[in-house]
Amino acid sequence: MRVILLGPPGAGKGTQARLLVEALSIPQISTGDMLRSAIRQQSELGKKAQSVMEQGQLVSDELINSLVLERIQQDDCQQGFLFDGFPRTLAQAQALLEHHIMIDIIIEISVPDDVIVNRMAGRLTHIASGRVYDQQANPPKVAGIDDITGEPLIQRDDDQPATVLERLRVYHQQTKPLVDFYMALSKGDAEYAPAYIKMSGQGDVVSIGKKILTEIENLNKD
């Protein structure tokens, strides 16, 4: 099964992705994780990406497309995958069609902007793994400590309110049109027409994940 998660930054896509890949036994492909790894390594790509991301802007489509197309050729993607944070633009979505990458299900997680700003102000990240915690909806078991490694959590620079507002502006301008694109595609009769699920991202993360899986199971029964 090939799945795309859509939604604004801070909507909870990463958390839901981890729940879904375990349930569906497919790998999670996160361009954010790919880029953060490059930044930690301070490669030429990482340095360029760091400058762009700290300003709340998006890395170029060409670069992201290359990363993704290379990744999905690996053996663990042969039975499917879940895109978390890709595609972010119409150009990236078109690139999937041009390369005949078939998508089965689009999942849109919807959260209002004001809720996202408040949520991300309380968001903590384990830098090495990319695991994200919400101090209200999904807090760590021990305050400020990663559940798995016991290492400290931090608030990333791009989770600061001013940067979050810029990221949301970029999302609405460049990425939100993907909602219209995939909704229209899902209503078509072409062989690559995916199913489309829209789900609120507000509430208990486990309950949201269960609702999404129920929707997927219902689609598979049809």
mmCIF file of N, CA and C in Angstrom, residues 37-89:
data_model
loop_
_atom_site.group_PDB
_atom_site.id
_atom_site.type_symbol
_atom_site.label_atom_id
_atom_site.label_comp_id
_atom_site.label_asym_id
_atom_site.label_seq_id
_atom_site.Cartn_x
_atom_site.Cartn_y
_atom_site.Cartn_z
ATOM 1 N N SER A 37 19.007 14.674 8.684
ATOM 2 C CA SER A 37 20.203 13.835 8.697
ATOM 3 C C SER A 37 21.343 14.522 7.946
ATOM 4 N N ALA A 38 21.022 15.128 6.804
ATOM 5 C CA ALA A 38 22.043 15.838 6.027
ATOM 6 C C ALA A 38 22.592 17.032 6.806
ATOM 7 N N ILE A 39 21.716 17.686 7.563
ATOM 8 C CA ILE A 39 22.148 18.837 8.364
ATOM 9 C C ILE A 39 23.081 18.381 9.480
ATOM 10 N N ARG A 40 22.729 17.267 10.148
ATOM 11 C CA ARG A 40 23.595 16.760 11.226
ATOM 12 C C ARG A 40 24.976 16.402 10.688
ATOM 13 N N GLN A 41 25.015 15.865 9.477
ATOM 14 C CA GLN A 41 26.285 15.480 8.869
ATOM 15 C C GLN A 41 27.043 16.675 8.305
ATOM 16 N N GLN A 42 26.340 17.839 8.218
ATOM 17 C CA GLN A 42 26.937 19.065 7.685
ATOM 18 C C GLN A 42 27.522 18.855 6.285
ATOM 19 N N SER A 43 26.801 18.076 5.493
ATOM 20 C CA SER A 43 27.167 17.927 4.088
ATOM 21 C C SER A 43 26.846 19.232 3.364
ATOM 22 N N GLU A 44 27.284 19.330 2.119
ATOM 23 C CA GLU A 44 26.967 20.530 1.338
ATOM 24 C C GLU A 44 25.461 20.717 1.241
ATOM 25 N N LEU A 45 24.741 19.627 1.000
ATOM 26 C CA LEU A 45 23.285 19.673 0.962
ATOM 27 C C LEU A 45 22.718 20.088 2.308
ATOM 28 N N GLY A 46 23.278 19.532 3.372
ATOM 29 C CA GLY A 46 22.784 19.846 4.706
ATOM 30 C C GLY A 46 22.926 21.314 5.065
ATOM 31 N N LYS A 47 24.047 21.914 4.690
ATOM 32 C CA LYS A 47 24.262 23.332 4.994
ATOM 33 C C LYS A 47 23.263 24.216 4.242
ATOM 34 N N LYS A 48 23.003 23.866 2.961
ATOM 35 C CA LYS A 48 22.035 24.640 2.184
ATOM 36 C C LYS A 48 20.632 24.473 2.758
ATOM 37 N N ALA A 49 20.286 23.238 3.100
ATOM 38 C CA ALA A 49 18.961 22.961 3.640
ATOM 39 C C ALA A 49 18.750 23.660 4.979
ATOM 40 N N GLN A 50 19.776 23.699 5.815
ATOM 41 C CA GLN A 50 19.669 24.311 7.124
ATOM 42 C C GLN A 50 19.320 25.792 7.008
ATOM 43 N N SER A 51 19.982 26.489 6.108
ATOM 44 C CA SER A 51 19.725 27.920 5.920
ATOM 45 C C SER A 51 18.289 28.165 5.479
ATOM 46 N N VAL A 52 17.810 27.332 4.562
ATOM 47 C CA VAL A 52 16.455 27.493 4.041
ATOM 48 C C VAL A 52 15.420 27.170 5.110
ATOM 49 N N MET A 53 15.594 26.043 5.808
ATOM 50 C CA MET A 53 14.608 25.595 6.791
ATOM 51 C C MET A 53 14.501 26.543 7.981
ATOM 52 N N GLU A 54 15.621 27.131 8.391
ATOM 53 C CA GLU A 54 15.598 28.041 9.531
ATOM 54 C C GLU A 54 14.794 29.300 9.231
ATOM 55 N N GLN A 55 14.620 29.612 7.948
ATOM 56 C CA GLN A 55 13.816 30.762 7.542
ATOM 57 C C GLN A 55 12.359 30.379 7.275
ATOM 58 N N GLY A 56 12.029 29.111 7.502
ATOM 59 C CA GLY A 56 10.672 28.653 7.287
ATOM 60 C C GLY A 56 10.320 28.438 5.837
ATOM 61 N N GLN A 57 11.314 28.373 4.962
ATOM 62 C CA GLN A 57 11.081 28.172 3.537
ATOM 63 C C GLN A 57 11.201 26.687 3.182
ATOM 64 N N LEU A 58 10.863 26.338 1.947
ATOM 65 C CA LEU A 58 10.922 24.962 1.478
ATOM 66 C C LEU A 58 12.145 24.723 0.604
ATOM 67 N N VAL A 59 12.734 23.547 0.745
ATOM 68 C CA VAL A 59 13.848 23.145 -0.102
ATOM 69 C C VAL A 59 13.317 22.909 -1.518
ATOM 70 N N SER A 60 14.161 23.090 -2.532
ATOM 71 C CA SER A 60 13.720 23.037 -3.931
ATOM 72 C C SER A 60 13.083 21.694 -4.288
ATOM 73 N N ASP A 61 12.118 21.745 -5.201
ATOM 74 C CA ASP A 61 11.442 20.537 -5.670
ATOM 75 C C ASP A 61 12.426 19.553 -6.286
ATOM 76 N N GLU A 62 13.358 20.072 -7.078
ATOM 77 C CA GLU A 62 14.315 19.210 -7.764
ATOM 78 C C GLU A 62 15.112 18.367 -6.783
ATOM 79 N N LEU A 63 15.572 18.997 -5.723
ATOM 80 C CA LEU A 63 16.354 18.286 -4.718
ATOM 81 C C LEU A 63 15.505 17.244 -4.003
ATOM 82 N N ILE A 64 14.311 17.629 -3.567
ATOM 83 C CA ILE A 64 13.431 16.711 -2.842
ATOM 84 C C ILE A 64 13.034 15.528 -3.730
ATOM 85 N N ASN A 65 12.672 15.819 -4.977
ATOM 86 C CA ASN A 65 12.274 14.742 -5.893
ATOM 87 C C ASN A 65 13.387 13.707 -6.052
ATOM 88 N N SER A 66 14.606 14.170 -6.187
ATOM 89 C CA SER A 66 15.737 13.257 -6.353
ATOM 90 C C SER A 66 15.908 12.360 -5.131
ATOM 91 N N LEU A 67 15.801 12.954 -3.944
ATOM 92 C CA LEU A 67 15.915 12.183 -2.707
ATOM 93 C C LEU A 67 14.846 11.097 -2.632
ATOM 94 N N VAL A 68 13.605 11.486 -2.946
ATOM 95 C CA VAL A 68 12.480 10.567 -2.813
ATOM 96 C C VAL A 68 12.528 9.449 -3.846
ATOM 97 N N LEU A 69 12.765 9.799 -5.107
ATOM 98 C CA LEU A 69 12.782 8.786 -6.156
ATOM 99 C C LEU A 69 13.876 7.747 -5.933
ATOM 100 N N GLU A 70 14.987 8.186 -5.386
ATOM 101 C CA GLU A 70 16.058 7.250 -5.060
ATOM 102 C C GLU A 70 15.638 6.336 -3.911
ATOM 103 N N ARG A 71 14.966 6.915 -2.920
ATOM 104 C CA ARG A 71 14.581 6.144 -1.728
ATOM 105 C C ARG A 71 13.574 5.044 -2.037
ATOM 106 N N ILE A 72 12.571 5.313 -2.868
ATOM 107 C CA ILE A 72 11.509 4.323 -3.080
ATOM 108 C C ILE A 72 11.928 3.176 -3.994
ATOM 109 N N GLN A 73 13.163 3.246 -4.521
ATOM 110 C CA GLN A 73 13.688 2.126 -5.302
ATOM 111 C C GLN A 73 14.291 1.050 -4.408
ATOM 112 N N GLN A 74 14.433 1.344 -3.118
ATOM 113 C CA GLN A 74 15.056 0.387 -2.213
ATOM 114 C C GLN A 74 14.113 -0.781 -1.916
ATOM 115 N N ASP A 75 14.697 -1.905 -1.519
ATOM 116 C CA ASP A 75 13.943 -3.148 -1.366
ATOM 117 C C ASP A 75 12.780 -3.043 -0.390
ATOM 118 N N ASP A 76 12.940 -2.280 0.705
ATOM 119 C CA ASP A 76 11.885 -2.248 1.717
ATOM 120 C C ASP A 76 10.631 -1.512 1.251
ATOM 121 N N CYS A 77 10.691 -0.863 0.080
ATOM 122 C CA CYS A 77 9.541 -0.123 -0.446
ATOM 123 C C CYS A 77 8.754 -0.922 -1.492
ATOM 124 N N GLN A 78 9.148 -2.148 -1.743
ATOM 125 C CA GLN A 78 8.515 -2.913 -2.816
ATOM 126 C C GLN A 78 7.061 -3.247 -2.519
ATOM 127 N N GLN A 79 6.702 -3.351 -1.232
ATOM 128 C CA GLN A 79 5.313 -3.645 -0.855
ATOM 129 C C GLN A 79 4.533 -2.383 -0.483
ATOM 130 N N GLY A 80 5.171 -1.233 -0.660
ATOM 131 C CA GLY A 80 4.496 0.024 -0.359
ATOM 132 C C GLY A 80 5.325 0.910 0.541
ATOM 133 N N PHE A 81 4.791 2.086 0.844
ATOM 134 C CA PHE A 81 5.485 3.061 1.684
ATOM 135 C C PHE A 81 4.492 4.134 2.104
ATOM 136 N N LEU A 82 4.909 4.931 3.055
ATOM 137 C CA LEU A 82 4.100 6.057 3.509
ATOM 138 C C LEU A 82 4.924 7.326 3.404
ATOM 139 N N PHE A 83 4.441 8.284 2.612
ATOM 140 C CA PHE A 83 5.107 9.579 2.485
ATOM 141 C C PHE A 83 4.631 10.505 3.600
ATOM 142 N N ASP A 84 5.566 10.994 4.399
ATOM 143 C CA ASP A 84 5.280 11.965 5.454
ATOM 144 C C ASP A 84 5.995 13.269 5.095
ATOM 145 N N GLY A 85 5.227 14.274 4.660
ATOM 146 C CA GLY A 85 5.830 15.555 4.280
ATOM 147 C C GLY A 85 6.207 15.633 2.822
ATOM 148 N N PHE A 86 5.735 14.705 2.021
ATOM 149 C CA PHE A 86 5.962 14.720 0.573
ATOM 150 C C PHE A 86 4.742 14.112 -0.093
ATOM 151 N N PRO A 87 4.294 14.686 -1.224
ATOM 152 C CA PRO A 87 4.763 15.931 -1.846
ATOM 153 C C PRO A 87 4.259 17.162 -1.091
ATOM 154 N N ARG A 88 4.982 18.265 -1.258
ATOM 155 C CA ARG A 88 4.574 19.525 -0.633
ATOM 156 C C ARG A 88 4.112 20.549 -1.659
ATOM 157 N N THR A 89 4.380 20.302 -2.919
ATOM 158 C CA THR A 89 3.992 21.233 -3.976
ATOM 159 C C THR A 89 3.371 20.457 -5.129
#
